[in-house]
Every structure is written in C-alpha cells, then in structure tokens.
Coordinates of C-alpha atoms in Angstrom, one line a residue:
X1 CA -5.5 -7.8 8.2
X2 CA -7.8 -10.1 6.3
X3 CA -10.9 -9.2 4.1
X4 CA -13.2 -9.8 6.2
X5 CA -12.0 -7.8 8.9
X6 CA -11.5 -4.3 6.4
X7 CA -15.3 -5.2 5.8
X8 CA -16.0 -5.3 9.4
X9 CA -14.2 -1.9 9.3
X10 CA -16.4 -0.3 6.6
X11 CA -19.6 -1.7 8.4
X12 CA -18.7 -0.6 11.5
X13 CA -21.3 2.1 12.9
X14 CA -19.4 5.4 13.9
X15 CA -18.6 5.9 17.5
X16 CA -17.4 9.2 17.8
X17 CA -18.4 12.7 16.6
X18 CA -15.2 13.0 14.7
X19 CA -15.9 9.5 13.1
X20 CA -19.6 11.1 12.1
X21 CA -17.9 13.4 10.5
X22 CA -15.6 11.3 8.4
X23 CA -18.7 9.8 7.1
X24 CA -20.3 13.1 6.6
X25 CA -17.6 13.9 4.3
X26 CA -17.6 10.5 2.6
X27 CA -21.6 11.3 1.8
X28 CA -20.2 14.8 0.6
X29 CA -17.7 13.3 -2.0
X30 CA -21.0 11.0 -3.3
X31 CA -23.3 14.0 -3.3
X32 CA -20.5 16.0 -5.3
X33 CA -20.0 13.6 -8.0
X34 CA -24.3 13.7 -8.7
X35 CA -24.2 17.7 -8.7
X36 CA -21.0 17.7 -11.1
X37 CA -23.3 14.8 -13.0
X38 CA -26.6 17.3 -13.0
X39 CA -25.5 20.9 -13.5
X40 CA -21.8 20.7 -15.1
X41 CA -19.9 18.1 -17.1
X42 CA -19.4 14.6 -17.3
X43 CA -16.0 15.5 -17.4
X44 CA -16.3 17.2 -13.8
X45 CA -18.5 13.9 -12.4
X46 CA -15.7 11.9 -13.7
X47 CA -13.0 14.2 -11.7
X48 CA -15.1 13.8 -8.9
X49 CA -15.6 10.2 -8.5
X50 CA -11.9 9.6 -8.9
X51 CA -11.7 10.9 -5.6
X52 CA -14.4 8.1 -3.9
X53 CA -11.1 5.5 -3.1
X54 CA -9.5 8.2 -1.2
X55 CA -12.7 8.7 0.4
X56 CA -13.9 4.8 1.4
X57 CA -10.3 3.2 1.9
X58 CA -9.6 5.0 5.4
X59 CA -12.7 3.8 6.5
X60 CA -11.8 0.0 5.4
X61 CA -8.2 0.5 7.0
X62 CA -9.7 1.5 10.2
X63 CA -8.2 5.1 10.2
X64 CA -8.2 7.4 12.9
X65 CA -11.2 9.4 11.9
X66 CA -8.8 13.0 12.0
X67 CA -6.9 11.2 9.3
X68 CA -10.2 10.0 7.9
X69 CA -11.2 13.8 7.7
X70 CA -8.6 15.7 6.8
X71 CA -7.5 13.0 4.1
X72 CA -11.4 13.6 2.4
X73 CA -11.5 17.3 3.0
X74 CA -8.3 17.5 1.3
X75 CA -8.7 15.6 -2.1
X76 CA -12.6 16.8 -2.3
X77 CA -11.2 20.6 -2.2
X78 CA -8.3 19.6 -4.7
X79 CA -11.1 18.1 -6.7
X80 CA -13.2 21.4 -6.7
X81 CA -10.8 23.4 -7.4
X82 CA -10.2 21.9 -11.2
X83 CA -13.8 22.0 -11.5
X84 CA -14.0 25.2 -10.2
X85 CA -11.1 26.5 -12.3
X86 CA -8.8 27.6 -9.4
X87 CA -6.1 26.0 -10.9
X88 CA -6.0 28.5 -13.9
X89 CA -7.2 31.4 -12.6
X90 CA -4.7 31.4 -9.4
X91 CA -1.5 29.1 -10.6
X92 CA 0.1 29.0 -7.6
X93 CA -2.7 27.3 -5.7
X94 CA -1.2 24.1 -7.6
X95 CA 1.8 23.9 -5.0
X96 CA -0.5 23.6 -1.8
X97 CA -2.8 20.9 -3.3
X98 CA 0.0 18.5 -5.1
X99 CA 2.0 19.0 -0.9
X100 CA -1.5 17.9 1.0
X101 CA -3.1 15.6 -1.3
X102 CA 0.2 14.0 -2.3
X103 CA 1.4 13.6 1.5
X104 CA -2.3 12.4 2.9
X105 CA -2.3 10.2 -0.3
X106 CA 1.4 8.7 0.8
X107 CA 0.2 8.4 4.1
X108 CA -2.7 6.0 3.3
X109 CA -0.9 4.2 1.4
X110 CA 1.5 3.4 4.5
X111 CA -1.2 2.5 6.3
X112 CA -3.1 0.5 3.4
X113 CA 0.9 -1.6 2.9
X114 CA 0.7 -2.0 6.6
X115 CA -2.5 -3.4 6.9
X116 CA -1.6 -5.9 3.9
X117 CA 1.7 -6.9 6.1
X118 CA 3.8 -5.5 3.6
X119 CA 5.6 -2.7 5.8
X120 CA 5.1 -3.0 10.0
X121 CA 2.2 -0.7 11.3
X122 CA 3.3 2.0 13.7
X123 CA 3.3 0.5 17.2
X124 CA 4.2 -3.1 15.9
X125 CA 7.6 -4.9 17.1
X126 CA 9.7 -4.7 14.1
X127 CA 8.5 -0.9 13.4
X128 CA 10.8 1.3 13.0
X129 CA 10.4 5.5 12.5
X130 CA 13.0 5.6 9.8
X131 CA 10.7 2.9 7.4
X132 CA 7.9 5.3 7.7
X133 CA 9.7 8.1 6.6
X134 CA 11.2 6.4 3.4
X135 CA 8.5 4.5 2.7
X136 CA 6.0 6.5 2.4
X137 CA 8.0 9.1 0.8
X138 CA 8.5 6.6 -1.8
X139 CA 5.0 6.3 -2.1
X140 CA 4.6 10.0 -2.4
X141 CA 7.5 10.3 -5.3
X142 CA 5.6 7.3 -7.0
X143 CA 1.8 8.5 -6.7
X144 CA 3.3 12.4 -8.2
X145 CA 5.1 10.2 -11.4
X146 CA 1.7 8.5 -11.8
X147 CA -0.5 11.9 -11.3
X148 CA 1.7 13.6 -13.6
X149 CA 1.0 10.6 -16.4
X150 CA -2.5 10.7 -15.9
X151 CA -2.3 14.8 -16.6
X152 CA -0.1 14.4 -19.6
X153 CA -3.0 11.7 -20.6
X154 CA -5.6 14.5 -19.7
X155 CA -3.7 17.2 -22.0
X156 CA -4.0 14.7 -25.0
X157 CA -6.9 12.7 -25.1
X158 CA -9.2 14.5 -22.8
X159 CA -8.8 18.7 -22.5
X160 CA -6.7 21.6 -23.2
X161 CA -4.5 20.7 -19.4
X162 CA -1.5 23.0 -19.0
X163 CA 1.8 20.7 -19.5
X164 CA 5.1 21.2 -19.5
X165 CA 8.2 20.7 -18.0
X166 CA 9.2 22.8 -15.7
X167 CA 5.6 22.4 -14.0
X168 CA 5.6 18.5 -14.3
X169 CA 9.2 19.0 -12.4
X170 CA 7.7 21.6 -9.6
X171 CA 4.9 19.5 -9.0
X172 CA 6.7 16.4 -8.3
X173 CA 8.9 17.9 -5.9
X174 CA 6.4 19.7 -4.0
X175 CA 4.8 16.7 -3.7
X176 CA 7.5 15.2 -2.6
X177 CA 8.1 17.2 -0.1
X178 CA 4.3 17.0 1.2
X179 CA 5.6 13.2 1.5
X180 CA 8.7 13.6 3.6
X181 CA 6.3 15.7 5.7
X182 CA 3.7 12.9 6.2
X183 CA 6.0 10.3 6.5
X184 CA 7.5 12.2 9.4
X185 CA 3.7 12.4 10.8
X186 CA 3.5 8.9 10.3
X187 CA 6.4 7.9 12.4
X188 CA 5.4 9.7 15.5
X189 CA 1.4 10.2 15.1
X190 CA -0.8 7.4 15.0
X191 CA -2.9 7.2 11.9
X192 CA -5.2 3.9 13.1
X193 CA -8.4 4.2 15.7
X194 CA -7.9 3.8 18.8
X195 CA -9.4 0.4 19.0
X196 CA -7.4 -1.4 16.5
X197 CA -6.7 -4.9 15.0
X198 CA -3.7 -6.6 15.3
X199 CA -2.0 -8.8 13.2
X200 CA -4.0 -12.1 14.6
X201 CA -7.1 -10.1 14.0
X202 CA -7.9 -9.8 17.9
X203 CA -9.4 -6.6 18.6
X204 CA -6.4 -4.5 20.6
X205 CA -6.8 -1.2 22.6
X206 CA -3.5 1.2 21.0
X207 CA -2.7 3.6 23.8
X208 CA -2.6 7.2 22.9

C-alpha cells in the first residue's frame, strides 16, 4: 500500500455506525489529552497523547472499524488508569492492561508490516496462519521489552514508577501471552474493512 492510498484511508468519510464510532473514540483520545492538559499535569497530557498513534494508525491501515474500536477503547482506558492511579491503588489491574493493550498493539502492527509488504495480509496468496501467529507474537515480545525500557526511563528521569524485576518479568509475559492470543485472532479474523486495497492498489471487496 502506497502513501497516498493510507491518506485516502484517513480521509475517507465513515460509512458505517461502527466506523462513527471509531472516530468518536479517536475525538475522545484528543479531547483527553486537553482535559489532562487543563485540570491535571503535563505529565498526564504527555501520557495521554502517547496514545494518539494507536488511535490514527488503524484508521490509515484501513482497519476493520471493531478493531479500530476496541484497539482505542483499550489503550485510552490503559492510559486513564495511570492517570487515574489504578495502577497503585489495585496492582493487579497491571496484568489485564499489559494482555489487551500488548496484543491489540501486536496486532496492528501485523497489519501496519502487512500493509508495508513486509509480512502477507490475511487473505493474500502466500499467507499463511502460522506467520500471523509468530509474527505478531514477536511483535508483542518486542513492543513489552520496549514498554518496559520506557518505564525504567519513567522511574529515573521522570517519577517515583514502581520497578523491579520480578514485575518487569510478569509483565512481559503477560503481555506475551495477550500476543499469542491476538496473533491467533489475526490468523482466523479479519482485521481490514471490508472494502479493502490490494496490493496493486485496486479497490477489492474481502468476503466475510
């Protein structure tokens, strides 16, 4: 998929209810980072806006707007819950946020290395199930090594983040395991819209 055609994607006017609601939430991840910006800490905005890729790439990739949904539901709650303090006060709400936002996370990143014709898309020719697995399960296991950097990064130059071994461990293999998970959702449900681009860039109808 060329550039032009991911723009063509973003600009695209919604055509479904579930595809006005993907944008809803996109306007809801915007609107989040200005209220963190007004009435808490920069700190919080900043937390906040690292979560605007994760909201606008689906939309560039031509996702199915479910995926588009529950990928920007998932890293806005994540996002609130710092901010909100969740993550001290109940602990163990960690594991369910590093399994969903690490596996819908791993899973756009398939799609985002598919569109770029570095892995086959579901559907393609030369797809197989087992490469969606792995992959993105490798990209789960990468993007938990990198979130794990960026906390340690937190706890020293930034704020008073809980750090330590046995939770950098936990973490990265819950969040591998939210990987494996999505990998297997990637191999058997489809992630793009229903009207889709090919590889040629001719506008294709995917069957169900």
């Amino acid at each position: 998929m060329n550039r032009p055609v991911m723009i063509e994607n973003f600009l695209r006017p919604p055509r479904s209810a579930s595809a006005i609601i993907a944008d809803a939430v996109r306007f809801a991840g915007l609107l989040s980072v200005a209220i963190a910006a007004i009435w808490f800490e920069l700190t919080d905005a900043g937390v906040l806006a690292l979560t605007l890729p994760a909201l606008v790439i689906p939309r560039f990739l031509g996702a199915r707007p479910a995926f588009d949904i529950v990928c920007g539901v998932t890293v806005l709650v994540a996002a609130w819950s710092n901010i909100a303090d969740l993550y001290r006060t109940y602990p163990a709400w960690d594991i369910p946020m590093h399994f969903l936002c690490t596996g819908v996370l791993a899973a756009l990143g398939y799609l985002a290395a598919g569109r770029l014709h570095v892995v086959p898309l579901p559907g393609a020719p030369d797809y197989r199930r087992r490469t969606g697995v792995v992959v993105t399960t490798a990209f789960g296991l990468a993007l938990s090594a990198v979130w794990e950097m960026i906390e340690w990064l937190g706890a020293v130059f930034v704020d008073t983040i809980f750090v330590a071994y046995d939770d950098t461990i936990g973490d990265m293999a819950v969040g591998g395991a939210g990987s494996i998970l999505a990998g297997i959702l990637v191999a058997r449900v489809r992630l793009t819209a229903e009207t889709d681009v090919s590889r040629d860039d001719t506008p294709v109808r995917r069957a169900r």
